């Protein structure tokens, strides 16, 4: 039984996740900077994508030449597994990476 007075085999994210003291954006260092949206373009991201699509269209290429990290997952590392990890390890994070994001239409 949890503090919410119900039984479940799954943890609630708000019960198991750490308290967030300082929010951050997760990025993977393994993705080269040329495949990232330049921070200098964040202020006018719409124009950046218009230019990117136009450049790719001129070169007769499909898609976008950038990668996005998204949908971070966070789980508590089980106690029986901790002995194989560094002592400060508490959570495991996973990220999805995509080369194609349909949130940015070309027109």
mmCIF file with all atom_site columns, C-alpha atoms in Angstrom:
data_model
loop_
_atom_site.group_PDB
_atom_site.id
_atom_site.type_symbol
_atom_site.label_atom_id
_atom_site.label_alt_id
_atom_site.label_comp_id
_atom_site.label_asym_id
_atom_site.label_entity_id
_atom_site.label_seq_id
_atom_site.pdbx_PDB_ins_code
_atom_site.Cartn_x
_atom_site.Cartn_y
_atom_site.Cartn_z
_atom_site.occupancy
_atom_site.B_iso_or_equiv
_atom_site.pdbx_formal_charge
_atom_site.auth_seq_id
_atom_site.auth_comp_id
_atom_site.auth_asym_id
_atom_site.auth_atom_id
_atom_site.pdbx_PDB_model_num
ATOM 1   C CA . UNK A 1 1   ? 0.000  0.000  0.000   1.00 0.00 ? 1   UNK A CA 1
ATOM 2   C CA . UNK A 1 2   ? 1.313  3.439  -0.890  1.00 0.00 ? 2   UNK A CA 1
ATOM 3   C CA . UNK A 1 3   ? 0.574  6.862  0.499   1.00 0.00 ? 3   UNK A CA 1
ATOM 4   C CA . UNK A 1 4   ? -2.276 6.973  -2.025  1.00 0.00 ? 4   UNK A CA 1
ATOM 5   C CA . UNK A 1 5   ? -3.929 3.930  -0.410  1.00 0.00 ? 5   UNK A CA 1
ATOM 6   C CA . UNK A 1 6   ? -4.109 1.660  -3.421  1.00 0.00 ? 6   UNK A CA 1
ATOM 7   C CA . UNK A 1 7   ? -2.197 -1.391 -4.632  1.00 0.00 ? 7   UNK A CA 1
ATOM 8   C CA . UNK A 1 8   ? -0.294 -1.442 -7.886  1.00 0.00 ? 8   UNK A CA 1
ATOM 9   C CA . UNK A 1 9   ? 2.579  -3.341 -9.423  1.00 0.00 ? 9   UNK A CA 1
ATOM 10  C CA . UNK A 1 10  ? 3.774  -0.124 -11.098 1.00 0.00 ? 10  UNK A CA 1
ATOM 11  C CA . UNK A 1 11  ? 5.282  2.853  -9.339  1.00 0.00 ? 11  UNK A CA 1
ATOM 12  C CA . UNK A 1 12  ? 3.713  6.234  -9.812  1.00 0.00 ? 12  UNK A CA 1
ATOM 13  C CA . UNK A 1 13  ? 6.252  8.595  -11.336 1.00 0.00 ? 13  UNK A CA 1
ATOM 14  C CA . UNK A 1 14  ? 5.434  11.236 -8.724  1.00 0.00 ? 14  UNK A CA 1
ATOM 15  C CA . UNK A 1 15  ? 6.152  8.735  -5.926  1.00 0.00 ? 15  UNK A CA 1
ATOM 16  C CA . UNK A 1 16  ? 9.382  7.285  -7.331  1.00 0.00 ? 16  UNK A CA 1
ATOM 17  C CA . UNK A 1 17  ? 11.012 10.204 -9.157  1.00 0.00 ? 17  UNK A CA 1
ATOM 18  C CA . UNK A 1 18  ? 13.515 12.418 -7.369  1.00 0.00 ? 18  UNK A CA 1
ATOM 19  C CA . UNK A 1 19  ? 12.507 15.877 -6.248  1.00 0.00 ? 19  UNK A CA 1
ATOM 20  C CA . UNK A 1 20  ? 13.602 18.307 -8.946  1.00 0.00 ? 20  UNK A CA 1
ATOM 21  C CA . UNK A 1 21  ? 15.780 21.048 -7.487  1.00 0.00 ? 21  UNK A CA 1
ATOM 22  C CA . UNK A 1 22  ? 17.118 22.437 -10.756 1.00 0.00 ? 22  UNK A CA 1
ATOM 23  C CA . UNK A 1 23  ? 15.504 21.586 -14.076 1.00 0.00 ? 23  UNK A CA 1
ATOM 24  C CA . UNK A 1 24  ? 17.777 20.840 -17.004 1.00 0.00 ? 24  UNK A CA 1
ATOM 25  C CA . UNK A 1 25  ? 17.661 19.767 -20.615 1.00 0.00 ? 25  UNK A CA 1
ATOM 26  C CA . UNK A 1 26  ? 19.285 16.414 -21.226 1.00 0.00 ? 26  UNK A CA 1
ATOM 27  C CA . UNK A 1 27  ? 21.665 16.169 -24.144 1.00 0.00 ? 27  UNK A CA 1
ATOM 28  C CA . UNK A 1 28  ? 23.944 13.401 -25.288 1.00 0.00 ? 28  UNK A CA 1
ATOM 29  C CA . UNK A 1 29  ? 27.559 14.431 -25.828 1.00 0.00 ? 29  UNK A CA 1
ATOM 30  C CA . UNK A 1 30  ? 27.867 11.731 -28.499 1.00 0.00 ? 30  UNK A CA 1
ATOM 31  C CA . UNK A 1 31  ? 25.737 13.746 -30.953 1.00 0.00 ? 31  UNK A CA 1
ATOM 32  C CA . UNK A 1 32  ? 28.039 16.060 -32.943 1.00 0.00 ? 32  UNK A CA 1
ATOM 33  C CA . UNK A 1 33  ? 27.223 19.777 -32.887 1.00 0.00 ? 33  UNK A CA 1
ATOM 34  C CA . UNK A 1 34  ? 26.646 19.863 -36.661 1.00 0.00 ? 34  UNK A CA 1
ATOM 35  C CA . UNK A 1 35  ? 23.565 17.653 -36.079 1.00 0.00 ? 35  UNK A CA 1
ATOM 36  C CA . UNK A 1 36  ? 22.083 19.985 -33.455 1.00 0.00 ? 36  UNK A CA 1
ATOM 37  C CA . UNK A 1 37  ? 19.965 23.087 -33.766 1.00 0.00 ? 37  UNK A CA 1
ATOM 38  C CA . UNK A 1 38  ? 22.409 25.942 -33.085 1.00 0.00 ? 38  UNK A CA 1
ATOM 39  C CA . UNK A 1 39  ? 21.559 27.763 -29.828 1.00 0.00 ? 39  UNK A CA 1
ATOM 40  C CA . UNK A 1 40  ? 22.071 31.051 -31.664 1.00 0.00 ? 40  UNK A CA 1
ATOM 41  C CA . UNK A 1 41  ? 18.985 30.165 -33.752 1.00 0.00 ? 41  UNK A CA 1
ATOM 42  C CA . UNK A 1 42  ? 16.634 29.358 -30.843 1.00 0.00 ? 42  UNK A CA 1
ATOM 43  C CA . UNK A 1 43  ? 15.204 32.892 -30.868 1.00 0.00 ? 43  UNK A CA 1
ATOM 44  C CA . UNK A 1 44  ? 13.771 32.408 -34.381 1.00 0.00 ? 44  UNK A CA 1
ATOM 45  C CA . UNK A 1 45  ? 13.464 28.669 -34.796 1.00 0.00 ? 45  UNK A CA 1
ATOM 46  C CA . UNK A 1 46  ? 10.788 29.026 -37.494 1.00 0.00 ? 46  UNK A CA 1
ATOM 47  C CA . UNK A 1 47  ? 13.175 30.863 -39.821 1.00 0.00 ? 47  UNK A CA 1
ATOM 48  C CA . UNK A 1 48  ? 15.901 28.307 -39.104 1.00 0.00 ? 48  UNK A CA 1
ATOM 49  C CA . UNK A 1 49  ? 13.677 25.467 -40.299 1.00 0.00 ? 49  UNK A CA 1
ATOM 50  C CA . UNK A 1 50  ? 12.490 27.400 -43.354 1.00 0.00 ? 50  UNK A CA 1
ATOM 51  C CA . UNK A 1 51  ? 16.153 27.871 -44.338 1.00 0.00 ? 51  UNK A CA 1
ATOM 52  C CA . UNK A 1 52  ? 17.027 24.226 -43.612 1.00 0.00 ? 52  UNK A CA 1
ATOM 53  C CA . UNK A 1 53  ? 14.158 22.898 -45.722 1.00 0.00 ? 53  UNK A CA 1
ATOM 54  C CA . UNK A 1 54  ? 15.031 25.276 -48.580 1.00 0.00 ? 54  UNK A CA 1
ATOM 55  C CA . UNK A 1 55  ? 18.697 24.217 -48.541 1.00 0.00 ? 55  UNK A CA 1
ATOM 56  C CA . UNK A 1 56  ? 17.789 20.529 -48.568 1.00 0.00 ? 56  UNK A CA 1
ATOM 57  C CA . UNK A 1 57  ? 15.259 21.065 -51.353 1.00 0.00 ? 57  UNK A CA 1
ATOM 58  C CA . UNK A 1 58  ? 17.931 22.825 -53.465 1.00 0.00 ? 58  UNK A CA 1
ATOM 59  C CA . UNK A 1 59  ? 20.217 19.809 -52.952 1.00 0.00 ? 59  UNK A CA 1
ATOM 60  C CA . UNK A 1 60  ? 17.330 17.451 -53.788 1.00 0.00 ? 60  UNK A CA 1
ATOM 61  C CA . UNK A 1 61  ? 17.552 15.793 -50.357 1.00 0.00 ? 61  UNK A CA 1
ATOM 62  C CA . UNK A 1 62  ? 14.715 14.531 -48.150 1.00 0.00 ? 62  UNK A CA 1
ATOM 63  C CA . UNK A 1 63  ? 14.519 14.887 -44.390 1.00 0.00 ? 63  UNK A CA 1
ATOM 64  C CA . UNK A 1 64  ? 16.489 17.036 -42.009 1.00 0.00 ? 64  UNK A CA 1
ATOM 65  C CA . UNK A 1 65  ? 20.145 16.718 -41.064 1.00 0.00 ? 65  UNK A CA 1
ATOM 66  C CA . UNK A 1 66  ? 19.732 17.106 -37.325 1.00 0.00 ? 66  UNK A CA 1
ATOM 67  C CA . UNK A 1 67  ? 18.979 14.847 -34.367 1.00 0.00 ? 67  UNK A CA 1
ATOM 68  C CA . UNK A 1 68  ? 16.667 15.495 -31.440 1.00 0.00 ? 68  UNK A CA 1
ATOM 69  C CA . UNK A 1 69  ? 16.683 13.888 -28.014 1.00 0.00 ? 69  UNK A CA 1
ATOM 70  C CA . UNK A 1 70  ? 13.185 13.424 -26.645 1.00 0.00 ? 70  UNK A CA 1
ATOM 71  C CA . UNK A 1 71  ? 10.945 11.475 -24.253 1.00 0.00 ? 71  UNK A CA 1
ATOM 72  C CA . UNK A 1 72  ? 13.362 11.014 -21.366 1.00 0.00 ? 72  UNK A CA 1
ATOM 73  C CA . UNK A 1 73  ? 12.555 8.053  -19.165 1.00 0.00 ? 73  UNK A CA 1
ATOM 74  C CA . UNK A 1 74  ? 13.605 7.848  -15.527 1.00 0.00 ? 74  UNK A CA 1
ATOM 75  C CA . UNK A 1 75  ? 13.572 4.725  -13.367 1.00 0.00 ? 75  UNK A CA 1
ATOM 76  C CA . UNK A 1 76  ? 14.863 3.914  -9.910  1.00 0.00 ? 76  UNK A CA 1
ATOM 77  C CA . UNK A 1 77  ? 17.728 1.405  -10.050 1.00 0.00 ? 77  UNK A CA 1
ATOM 78  C CA . UNK A 1 78  ? 16.728 -1.734 -8.102  1.00 0.00 ? 78  UNK A CA 1
ATOM 79  C CA . UNK A 1 79  ? 18.730 -2.332 -4.930  1.00 0.00 ? 79  UNK A CA 1
ATOM 80  C CA . UNK A 1 80  ? 19.971 -5.758 -6.137  1.00 0.00 ? 80  UNK A CA 1
ATOM 81  C CA . UNK A 1 81  ? 21.536 -4.103 -9.225  1.00 0.00 ? 81  UNK A CA 1
ATOM 82  C CA . UNK A 1 82  ? 23.277 -1.251 -7.393  1.00 0.00 ? 82  UNK A CA 1
ATOM 83  C CA . UNK A 1 83  ? 26.222 -3.422 -6.336  1.00 0.00 ? 83  UNK A CA 1
ATOM 84  C CA . UNK A 1 84  ? 27.349 -3.512 -10.000 1.00 0.00 ? 84  UNK A CA 1
ATOM 85  C CA . UNK A 1 85  ? 27.250 0.271  -10.442 1.00 0.00 ? 85  UNK A CA 1
ATOM 86  C CA . UNK A 1 86  ? 29.048 3.293  -8.997  1.00 0.00 ? 86  UNK A CA 1
ATOM 87  C CA . UNK A 1 87  ? 27.868 3.894  -5.422  1.00 0.00 ? 87  UNK A CA 1
ATOM 88  C CA . UNK A 1 88  ? 26.231 7.241  -6.272  1.00 0.00 ? 88  UNK A CA 1
ATOM 89  C CA . UNK A 1 89  ? 24.026 5.661  -9.000  1.00 0.00 ? 89  UNK A CA 1
ATOM 90  C CA . UNK A 1 90  ? 20.364 5.945  -8.045  1.00 0.00 ? 90  UNK A CA 1
ATOM 91  C CA . UNK A 1 91  ? 18.414 6.457  -11.276 1.00 0.00 ? 91  UNK A CA 1
ATOM 92  C CA . UNK A 1 92  ? 18.668 5.293  -14.872 1.00 0.00 ? 92  UNK A CA 1
ATOM 93  C CA . UNK A 1 93  ? 17.752 7.703  -17.670 1.00 0.00 ? 93  UNK A CA 1
ATOM 94  C CA . UNK A 1 94  ? 16.959 6.769  -21.248 1.00 0.00 ? 94  UNK A CA 1
ATOM 95  C CA . UNK A 1 95  ? 16.437 9.088  -24.198 1.00 0.00 ? 95  UNK A CA 1
ATOM 96  C CA . UNK A 1 96  ? 15.026 8.532  -27.649 1.00 0.00 ? 96  UNK A CA 1
ATOM 97  C CA . UNK A 1 97  ? 16.881 10.034 -30.601 1.00 0.00 ? 97  UNK A CA 1
ATOM 98  C CA . UNK A 1 98  ? 15.226 10.847 -33.920 1.00 0.00 ? 98  UNK A CA 1
ATOM 99  C CA . UNK A 1 99  ? 16.457 12.283 -37.221 1.00 0.00 ? 99  UNK A CA 1
ATOM 100 C CA . UNK A 1 100 ? 12.892 13.098 -38.296 1.00 0.00 ? 100 UNK A CA 1
ATOM 101 C CA . UNK A 1 101 ? 10.491 15.189 -36.290 1.00 0.00 ? 101 UNK A CA 1
ATOM 102 C CA . UNK A 1 102 ? 7.120  15.924 -37.821 1.00 0.00 ? 102 UNK A CA 1
ATOM 103 C CA . UNK A 1 103 ? 6.496  18.857 -35.492 1.00 0.00 ? 103 UNK A CA 1
ATOM 104 C CA . UNK A 1 104 ? 8.214  21.115 -38.013 1.00 0.00 ? 104 UNK A CA 1
ATOM 105 C CA . UNK A 1 105 ? 6.340  21.050 -41.323 1.00 0.00 ? 105 UNK A CA 1
ATOM 106 C CA . UNK A 1 106 ? 8.095  22.350 -44.399 1.00 0.00 ? 106 UNK A CA 1
ATOM 107 C CA . UNK A 1 107 ? 5.342  24.728 -45.464 1.00 0.00 ? 107 UNK A CA 1
#
